[in-house]
Amino acid sequence: MRTSAAGLALFVLLVSPQASSAQWSRQDGVPKPPRFYIGGSALMGEPDGEFADNVPRSWGGSLNMLLAGDKKGIIGLRMDGGLMVYGHESKRVPLSQTVGGRISVDVSTDNNIAYFGLGPQLMLPNGKLRPYIAATAGLAYFFTMSSIAGANGNEDFASDTNFNDTNFAFSGIGGFYVPLHRGSSPVSLDFSVQYHNNGVANYLRKGSITDNSDGSISFTPIRSQADLVSFHVGAVVGIGPSHHDNDDQHRRGRRR
């Protein structure tokens, strides 16, 4: 449970007096948060519990979008998705038995987890740090894919999904924005930790596929709890006018 300690440390940071002292009210000259936020991050996934006994650390990326639900951007609806690769193997083989060894290709196999979730987010609207917490519900898709590429780093010209499994999944997210630009399209660094409760899944790992002499393949899947913690570093951009700006426009229109 070493990864759970890291998540707990971030939670303590978010609820510390330093974070809670961030400004809630709007200062003169500082625009209200926009209605939409779009962000992306690089991530490192650390398997937890039983999953850590079977697979190594994973790497990947994520995308997220936030729709603000109030004028200050305190509450919103978060859409979150990403892809992690937790296993890779490759080998060089003849293109076909007919051609023989005169033309060889690289066969690469990746073990992946794709996820998608939707849920509420709470965030401080202003301040030097903008801590947030979120929870999502969605799907976790475990899949192993093999692809063929030619020599000299040529692009893949054939691929196939060898094995897959889909689970209903929950996640809890804690993080904070560090504002870099506060104009009409604010830009912030985004640091977060996400706990993925993926339930019990069927998945492959490196060495789970056996190539048989007759050209067929055999699988040795693993079934276990598949929870993990992901650590994200990225950026987020605000897009669109705030609710407050729209209200001001409506009031000015009525006065005219």
Short mmCIF file of C-alpha atoms in Angstrom, two decimals:
data_model
loop_
_atom_site.label_atom_id
_atom_site.label_comp_id
_atom_site.label_asym_id
_atom_site.label_seq_id
_atom_site.Cartn_x
_atom_site.Cartn_y
_atom_site.Cartn_z
CA MET A 1 0.00 0.00 0.00
CA ARG A 2 2.99 2.33 -0.50
CA THR A 3 1.16 4.27 -3.25
CA SER A 4 -1.79 4.98 -0.98
CA ALA A 5 0.55 6.93 1.28
CA ALA A 6 1.43 9.25 -1.61
CA GLY A 7 -2.24 9.94 -2.25
CA LEU A 8 -2.80 10.64 1.44
CA ALA A 9 0.12 13.10 1.45
CA LEU A 10 -1.45 15.09 -1.38
CA PHE A 11 -4.81 15.13 0.43
CA VAL A 12 -3.12 16.59 3.51
CA LEU A 13 -1.55 19.27 1.31
CA LEU A 14 -4.91 20.23 -0.14
CA VAL A 15 -6.60 20.66 3.21
CA SER A 16 -3.67 22.40 4.91
CA PRO A 17 -4.12 25.96 6.22
CA GLN A 18 -1.84 27.31 3.50
CA ALA A 19 -4.11 25.99 0.76
CA SER A 20 -7.32 26.97 2.51
CA SER A 21 -6.13 30.57 2.88
CA ALA A 22 -6.37 31.12 -0.88
CA GLN A 23 -8.66 34.00 -1.90
CA TRP A 24 -12.27 33.12 -2.57
CA SER A 25 -13.43 36.60 -3.58
CA ARG A 26 -12.60 38.36 -6.82
CA GLN A 27 -10.02 41.11 -6.67
CA ASP A 28 -10.27 44.21 -8.87
CA GLY A 29 -8.72 43.62 -12.27
CA VAL A 30 -8.73 39.81 -11.97
CA PRO A 31 -11.24 38.20 -14.37
CA LYS A 32 -13.66 35.54 -13.28
CA PRO A 33 -12.77 31.96 -14.20
CA PRO A 34 -13.89 30.97 -17.73
CA ARG A 35 -16.64 28.47 -18.39
CA PHE A 36 -14.45 25.76 -19.98
CA TYR A 37 -11.03 24.37 -19.11
CA ILE A 38 -9.11 21.97 -21.37
CA GLY A 39 -5.96 20.27 -20.13
CA GLY A 40 -3.46 17.52 -20.81
CA SER A 41 -0.73 15.83 -18.83
CA ALA A 42 2.01 13.24 -18.84
CA LEU A 43 1.43 10.54 -16.26
CA MET A 44 3.13 7.77 -14.35
CA GLY A 45 0.99 4.91 -13.11
CA GLU A 46 1.94 2.97 -9.98
CA PRO A 47 0.07 -0.34 -9.53
CA ASP A 48 -1.44 -0.89 -6.10
CA GLY A 49 -2.06 -3.98 -4.00
CA GLU A 50 -2.52 -7.24 -5.92
CA PHE A 51 -1.99 -5.46 -9.23
CA ALA A 52 1.53 -4.44 -8.13
CA ASP A 53 2.47 -8.12 -7.79
CA ASN A 54 1.74 -8.73 -11.48
CA VAL A 55 2.63 -5.64 -13.52
CA PRO A 56 5.33 -2.91 -13.45
CA ARG A 57 5.00 0.86 -13.42
CA SER A 58 3.20 2.38 -16.42
CA TRP A 59 3.64 5.56 -18.45
CA GLY A 60 1.23 7.51 -20.61
CA GLY A 61 -0.82 10.65 -21.01
CA SER A 62 -4.24 12.05 -20.19
CA LEU A 63 -6.74 14.67 -21.33
CA ASN A 64 -9.42 16.41 -19.31
CA MET A 65 -12.17 18.98 -19.77
CA LEU A 66 -14.01 20.94 -17.10
CA LEU A 67 -17.37 22.68 -17.50
CA ALA A 68 -17.80 25.28 -14.73
CA GLY A 69 -21.19 25.08 -13.05
CA ASP A 70 -21.22 28.45 -11.27
CA LYS A 71 -19.96 32.02 -11.75
CA LYS A 72 -16.82 31.57 -9.65
CA GLY A 73 -15.82 28.20 -11.07
CA ILE A 74 -16.05 26.52 -7.66
CA ILE A 75 -18.04 23.51 -8.86
CA GLY A 76 -17.90 21.89 -12.26
CA LEU A 77 -18.37 18.77 -14.32
CA ARG A 78 -15.09 17.02 -15.17
CA MET A 79 -14.49 14.68 -18.09
CA ASP A 80 -11.26 12.71 -17.81
CA GLY A 81 -9.52 10.13 -19.97
CA GLY A 82 -6.08 8.67 -20.57
CA LEU A 83 -3.88 5.86 -21.79
CA MET A 84 -1.14 3.97 -19.92
CA VAL A 85 1.32 1.41 -21.26
CA TYR A 86 2.43 -1.03 -18.55
CA GLY A 87 4.27 -3.62 -20.66
CA HIS A 88 6.18 -3.81 -23.94
CA GLU A 89 8.05 -6.53 -25.81
CA SER A 90 9.36 -6.82 -29.35
CA LYS A 91 11.10 -9.34 -31.57
CA ARG A 92 12.37 -9.58 -35.15
CA VAL A 93 10.85 -12.35 -37.28
CA PRO A 94 10.61 -13.32 -40.98
CA LEU A 95 7.77 -11.58 -42.82
CA SER A 96 6.29 -14.96 -43.82
CA GLN A 97 7.21 -18.62 -44.13
CA THR A 98 7.06 -18.29 -47.92
CA VAL A 99 9.55 -15.40 -48.04
CA GLY A 100 11.70 -16.92 -45.33
CA GLY A 101 14.40 -14.95 -43.56
CA ARG A 102 15.23 -12.68 -46.51
CA ILE A 103 12.71 -10.06 -45.34
CA SER A 104 12.27 -9.54 -41.61
CA VAL A 105 9.94 -7.30 -39.64
CA ASP A 106 9.66 -6.08 -36.06
CA VAL A 107 6.69 -7.39 -34.06
CA SER A 108 5.90 -5.22 -31.03
CA THR A 109 3.35 -5.98 -28.32
CA ASP A 110 2.04 -3.43 -25.82
CA ASN A 111 -0.07 -4.00 -22.72
CA ASN A 112 -2.32 -0.98 -22.17
CA ILE A 113 -5.00 0.54 -19.97
CA ALA A 114 -7.34 3.18 -21.37
CA TYR A 115 -9.77 4.92 -19.05
CA PHE A 116 -12.62 7.41 -19.22
CA GLY A 117 -14.66 8.99 -16.45
CA LEU A 118 -17.18 11.72 -15.74
CA GLY A 119 -18.01 13.38 -12.42
CA PRO A 120 -18.06 16.49 -10.20
CA GLN A 121 -15.09 18.70 -9.34
CA LEU A 122 -14.69 21.29 -6.55
CA MET A 123 -12.00 23.98 -6.86
CA LEU A 124 -10.95 27.23 -5.19
CA PRO A 125 -11.68 30.01 -7.72
CA ASN A 126 -8.75 32.37 -7.02
CA GLY A 127 -5.34 32.53 -5.37
CA LYS A 128 -1.72 31.64 -6.04
CA LEU A 129 -2.70 27.98 -5.78
CA ARG A 130 -6.08 26.63 -6.87
CA PRO A 131 -6.56 23.25 -5.14
CA TYR A 132 -9.27 20.92 -6.40
CA ILE A 133 -10.78 17.53 -5.70
CA ALA A 134 -12.87 15.42 -8.07
CA ALA A 135 -14.53 12.02 -8.38
CA THR A 136 -15.43 10.23 -11.60
CA ALA A 137 -17.24 7.09 -12.71
CA GLY A 138 -16.67 5.44 -16.06
CA LEU A 139 -14.81 2.60 -17.77
CA ALA A 140 -11.35 1.01 -17.67
CA TYR A 141 -10.32 -0.84 -20.84
CA PHE A 142 -7.45 -3.34 -20.58
CA PHE A 143 -6.07 -4.40 -23.95
CA THR A 144 -2.98 -5.97 -25.49
CA MET A 145 -2.13 -4.99 -29.06
CA SER A 146 0.54 -6.26 -31.44
CA SER A 147 1.84 -4.39 -34.48
CA ILE A 148 4.27 -5.02 -37.33
CA ALA A 149 6.81 -2.48 -38.58
CA GLY A 150 9.45 -2.73 -41.28
CA ALA A 151 13.15 -2.11 -40.93
CA ASN A 152 14.78 1.29 -40.25
CA GLY A 153 11.96 2.51 -38.00
CA ASN A 154 9.24 2.48 -40.67
CA GLU A 155 5.65 3.06 -39.55
CA ASP A 156 3.43 0.16 -38.52
CA PHE A 157 1.66 -1.45 -41.47
CA ALA A 158 -0.46 -3.99 -39.58
CA SER A 159 -1.82 -4.33 -36.05
CA ASP A 160 -4.27 -6.45 -34.09
CA THR A 161 -5.81 -6.48 -30.61
CA ASN A 162 -4.84 -9.81 -29.06
CA PHE A 163 -6.81 -9.59 -25.82
CA ASN A 164 -9.13 -7.12 -24.06
CA ASP A 165 -11.39 -6.65 -21.05
CA THR A 166 -13.63 -3.74 -19.97
CA ASN A 167 -14.58 -2.85 -16.40
CA PHE A 168 -16.76 -0.27 -14.71
CA ALA A 169 -14.34 1.98 -12.78
CA PHE A 170 -14.26 4.76 -10.18
CA SER A 171 -11.58 7.31 -9.49
CA GLY A 172 -10.73 9.97 -6.92
CA ILE A 173 -8.61 12.96 -7.95
CA GLY A 174 -6.76 15.59 -5.93
CA GLY A 175 -4.56 18.33 -7.34
CA PHE A 176 -3.93 22.02 -7.79
CA TYR A 177 -3.48 24.61 -10.53
CA VAL A 178 -0.52 27.03 -10.48
CA PRO A 179 -1.66 30.06 -12.54
CA LEU A 180 0.86 31.31 -15.11
CA HIS A 181 -1.36 33.76 -17.00
CA ARG A 182 -4.61 35.28 -15.76
CA GLY A 183 -5.98 36.94 -18.90
CA SER A 184 -9.20 36.12 -20.73
CA SER A 185 -7.67 32.69 -21.54
CA PRO A 186 -5.83 31.78 -18.33
CA VAL A 187 -3.05 29.19 -18.44
CA SER A 188 -2.01 27.12 -15.41
CA LEU A 189 0.29 24.27 -14.57
CA ASP A 190 -1.66 21.26 -13.32
CA PHE A 191 -0.34 18.78 -10.75
CA SER A 192 -2.55 15.93 -9.59
CA VAL A 193 -2.79 12.42 -8.17
CA GLN A 194 -5.56 10.04 -9.22
CA TYR A 195 -6.61 6.78 -7.58
CA HIS A 196 -8.16 4.32 -10.06
CA ASN A 197 -10.46 1.64 -8.66
CA ASN A 198 -10.70 -0.65 -11.69
CA GLY A 199 -12.31 -3.64 -10.02
CA VAL A 200 -11.32 -7.21 -10.87
CA ALA A 201 -9.99 -7.39 -14.44
CA ASN A 202 -8.59 -9.95 -16.87
CA TYR A 203 -5.34 -8.77 -18.47
CA LEU A 204 -2.06 -9.87 -20.00
CA ARG A 205 1.48 -8.95 -19.06
CA LYS A 206 4.87 -9.43 -20.69
CA GLY A 207 5.28 -13.13 -21.45
CA SER A 208 1.54 -13.91 -21.38
CA ILE A 209 1.44 -14.66 -25.14
CA THR A 210 2.95 -17.89 -26.47
CA ASP A 211 3.71 -18.36 -30.18
CA ASN A 212 2.87 -21.95 -31.17
CA SER A 213 4.71 -23.92 -33.83
CA ASP A 214 1.60 -24.09 -36.04
CA GLY A 215 1.42 -20.28 -36.25
CA SER A 216 -1.33 -19.86 -33.65
CA ILE A 217 -0.92 -18.09 -30.31
CA SER A 218 -1.96 -18.97 -26.77
CA PHE A 219 -2.75 -16.65 -23.86
CA THR A 220 -2.11 -16.94 -20.15
CA PRO A 221 -4.33 -14.16 -18.77
CA ILE A 222 -4.24 -12.95 -15.18
CA ARG A 223 -7.37 -12.15 -13.19
CA SER A 224 -6.99 -9.91 -10.16
CA GLN A 225 -7.92 -6.59 -8.62
CA ALA A 226 -6.40 -3.96 -10.94
CA ASP A 227 -6.20 -0.73 -8.92
CA LEU A 228 -3.47 1.85 -9.42
CA VAL A 229 -2.41 5.40 -8.58
CA SER A 230 -1.42 7.81 -11.36
CA PHE A 231 0.70 10.95 -10.93
CA HIS A 232 0.08 13.75 -13.45
CA VAL A 233 2.07 16.82 -14.53
CA GLY A 234 0.55 19.00 -17.24
CA ALA A 235 -1.14 22.26 -18.18
CA VAL A 236 -4.69 23.56 -18.46
CA VAL A 237 -6.15 26.44 -20.49
CA GLY A 238 -9.39 28.33 -19.82
CA ILE A 239 -11.63 28.90 -22.83
CA GLY A 240 -14.77 30.99 -23.27
CA PRO A 241 -16.40 33.83 -21.32
CA SER A 242 -17.32 33.35 -17.68
CA HIS A 243 -20.89 33.20 -16.44
CA HIS A 244 -20.25 36.53 -14.75
CA ASP A 245 -19.27 38.17 -18.04
CA ASN A 246 -22.45 36.88 -19.70
CA ASP A 247 -24.57 38.22 -16.84
CA ASP A 248 -22.93 41.64 -17.19
CA GLN A 249 -23.68 41.65 -20.92
CA HIS A 250 -27.33 40.82 -20.28
CA ARG A 251 -27.62 43.58 -17.66
CA ARG A 252 -26.05 46.15 -20.01
CA GLY A 253 -28.45 45.07 -22.75
CA ARG A 254 -31.46 45.58 -20.50
CA ARG A 255 -30.26 49.05 -19.47
CA ARG A 256 -30.11 50.11 -23.10
#
